[in-house]
CSV table of C-alpha atoms in Angstrom, one decimal:
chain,number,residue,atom,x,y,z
A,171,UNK,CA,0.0,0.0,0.0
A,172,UNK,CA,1.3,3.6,-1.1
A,173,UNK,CA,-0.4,6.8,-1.5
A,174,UNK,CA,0.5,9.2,-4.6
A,175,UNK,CA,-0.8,12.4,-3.8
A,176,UNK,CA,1.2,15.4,-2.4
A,177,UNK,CA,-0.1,18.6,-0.9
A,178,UNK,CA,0.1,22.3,-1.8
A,179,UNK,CA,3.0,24.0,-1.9
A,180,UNK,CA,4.3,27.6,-1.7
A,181,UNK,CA,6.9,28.1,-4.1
A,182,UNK,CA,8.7,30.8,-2.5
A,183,UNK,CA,9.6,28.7,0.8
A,184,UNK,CA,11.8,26.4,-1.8
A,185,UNK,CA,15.2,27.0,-3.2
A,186,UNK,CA,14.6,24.9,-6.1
A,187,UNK,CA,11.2,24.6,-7.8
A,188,UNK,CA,9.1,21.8,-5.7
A,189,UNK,CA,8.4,20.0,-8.4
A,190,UNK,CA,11.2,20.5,-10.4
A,191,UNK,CA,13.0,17.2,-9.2
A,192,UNK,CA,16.6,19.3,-9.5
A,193,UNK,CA,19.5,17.4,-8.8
A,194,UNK,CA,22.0,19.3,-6.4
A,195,UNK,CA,25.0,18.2,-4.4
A,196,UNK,CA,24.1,14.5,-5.1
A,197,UNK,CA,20.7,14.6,-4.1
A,198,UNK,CA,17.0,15.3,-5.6
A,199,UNK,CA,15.1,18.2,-4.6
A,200,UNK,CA,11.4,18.5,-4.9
A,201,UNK,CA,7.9,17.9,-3.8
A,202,UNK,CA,7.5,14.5,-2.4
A,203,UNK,CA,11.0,13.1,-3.4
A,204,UNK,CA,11.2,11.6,0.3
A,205,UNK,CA,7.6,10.3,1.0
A,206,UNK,CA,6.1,7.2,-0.5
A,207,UNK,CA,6.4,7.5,-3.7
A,208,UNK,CA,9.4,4.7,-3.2
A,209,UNK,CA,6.7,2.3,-2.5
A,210,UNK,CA,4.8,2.9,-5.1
A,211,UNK,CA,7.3,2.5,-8.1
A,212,UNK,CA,8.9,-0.5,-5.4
A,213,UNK,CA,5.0,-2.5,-5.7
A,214,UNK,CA,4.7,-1.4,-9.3
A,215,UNK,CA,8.1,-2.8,-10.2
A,216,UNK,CA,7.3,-6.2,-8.4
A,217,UNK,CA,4.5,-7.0,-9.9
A,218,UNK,CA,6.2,-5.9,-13.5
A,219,UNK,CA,8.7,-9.0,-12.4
A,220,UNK,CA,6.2,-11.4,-11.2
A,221,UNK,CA,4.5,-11.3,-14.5
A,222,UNK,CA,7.5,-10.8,-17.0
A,223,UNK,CA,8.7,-14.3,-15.2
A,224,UNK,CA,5.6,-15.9,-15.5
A,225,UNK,CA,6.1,-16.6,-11.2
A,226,UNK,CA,3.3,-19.2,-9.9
A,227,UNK,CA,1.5,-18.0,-7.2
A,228,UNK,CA,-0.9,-19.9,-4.9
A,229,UNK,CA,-2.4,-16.5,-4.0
A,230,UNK,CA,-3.7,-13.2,-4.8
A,231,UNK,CA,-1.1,-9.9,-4.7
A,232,UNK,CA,-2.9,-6.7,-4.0
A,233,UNK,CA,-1.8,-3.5,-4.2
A,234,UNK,CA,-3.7,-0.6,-3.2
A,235,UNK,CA,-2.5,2.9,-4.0
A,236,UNK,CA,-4.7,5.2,-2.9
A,237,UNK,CA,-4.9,9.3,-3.3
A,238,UNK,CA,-6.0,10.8,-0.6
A,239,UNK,CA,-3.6,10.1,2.9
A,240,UNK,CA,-2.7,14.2,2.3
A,241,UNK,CA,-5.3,15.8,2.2
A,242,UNK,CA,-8.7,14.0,1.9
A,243,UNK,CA,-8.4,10.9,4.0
A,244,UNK,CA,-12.5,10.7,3.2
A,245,UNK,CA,-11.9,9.1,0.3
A,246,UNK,CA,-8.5,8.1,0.5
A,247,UNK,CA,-7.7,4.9,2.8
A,248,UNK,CA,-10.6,4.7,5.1
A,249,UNK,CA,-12.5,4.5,2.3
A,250,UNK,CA,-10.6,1.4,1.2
A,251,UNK,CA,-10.8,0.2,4.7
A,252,UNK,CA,-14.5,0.7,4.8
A,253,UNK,CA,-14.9,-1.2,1.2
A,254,UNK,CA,-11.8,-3.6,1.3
A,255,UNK,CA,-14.6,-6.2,1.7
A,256,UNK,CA,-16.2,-5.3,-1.7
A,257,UNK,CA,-12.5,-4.8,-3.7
A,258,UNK,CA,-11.7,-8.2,-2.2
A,259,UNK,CA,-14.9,-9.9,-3.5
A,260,UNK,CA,-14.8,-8.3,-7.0
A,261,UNK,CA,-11.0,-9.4,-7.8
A,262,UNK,CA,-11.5,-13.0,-6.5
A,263,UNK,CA,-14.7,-13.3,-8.7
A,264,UNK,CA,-12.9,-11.6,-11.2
A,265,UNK,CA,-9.8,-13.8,-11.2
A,266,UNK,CA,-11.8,-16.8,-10.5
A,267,UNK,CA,-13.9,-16.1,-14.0
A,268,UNK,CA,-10.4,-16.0,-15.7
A,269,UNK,CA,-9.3,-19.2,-14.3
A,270,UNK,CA,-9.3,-22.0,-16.6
């Protein structure tokens, strides 16, 4: 689980352009460069592997990445909590209707 949104910014408390991603001294400046935004290209880039080598699984591998931990938690991850239920139900029927 990851979120992918980032929150407002003012533009004249940066040195460099927030979301400029500027490289500087051997590091990356910008809006949400540390935050979870690792997780998210780390989740997508496993399940990229576990399809391009074909890996067998005995289960199903979920990843939620949701938009609103920021600034609208409403409809961000309690709302997947509240309806986890229902996502969970839809991809098993799902996957199950693709099964041979």
């Amino acid at each position: 689980m990851a979120h992918t949104d980032v929150v407002s910014v003012d533009v004249r408390k940066w040195t460099f352009p927030p979301f400029s991603a500027t490289r500087n001294g051997g590091y990356v400046y910008g809006r949400g460069t540390v935050d979870d935004k690792d997780n998210v290209v780390s989740a997508l880039m496993t399940a990229l592997n576990l399809k391009r080598l074909n890996v067998p699984l005995d289960r199903d591998v979920i990843f939620l990445f949701e938009a609103g931990e920021e600034g609208a938690t409403r409809v961000g991850i309690f709302e997947a909590g509240r309806n986890f239920a229902s996502f969970r139900s839809t991809m098993v029927s799902r996957h199950s209707q693709q099964r041979p």
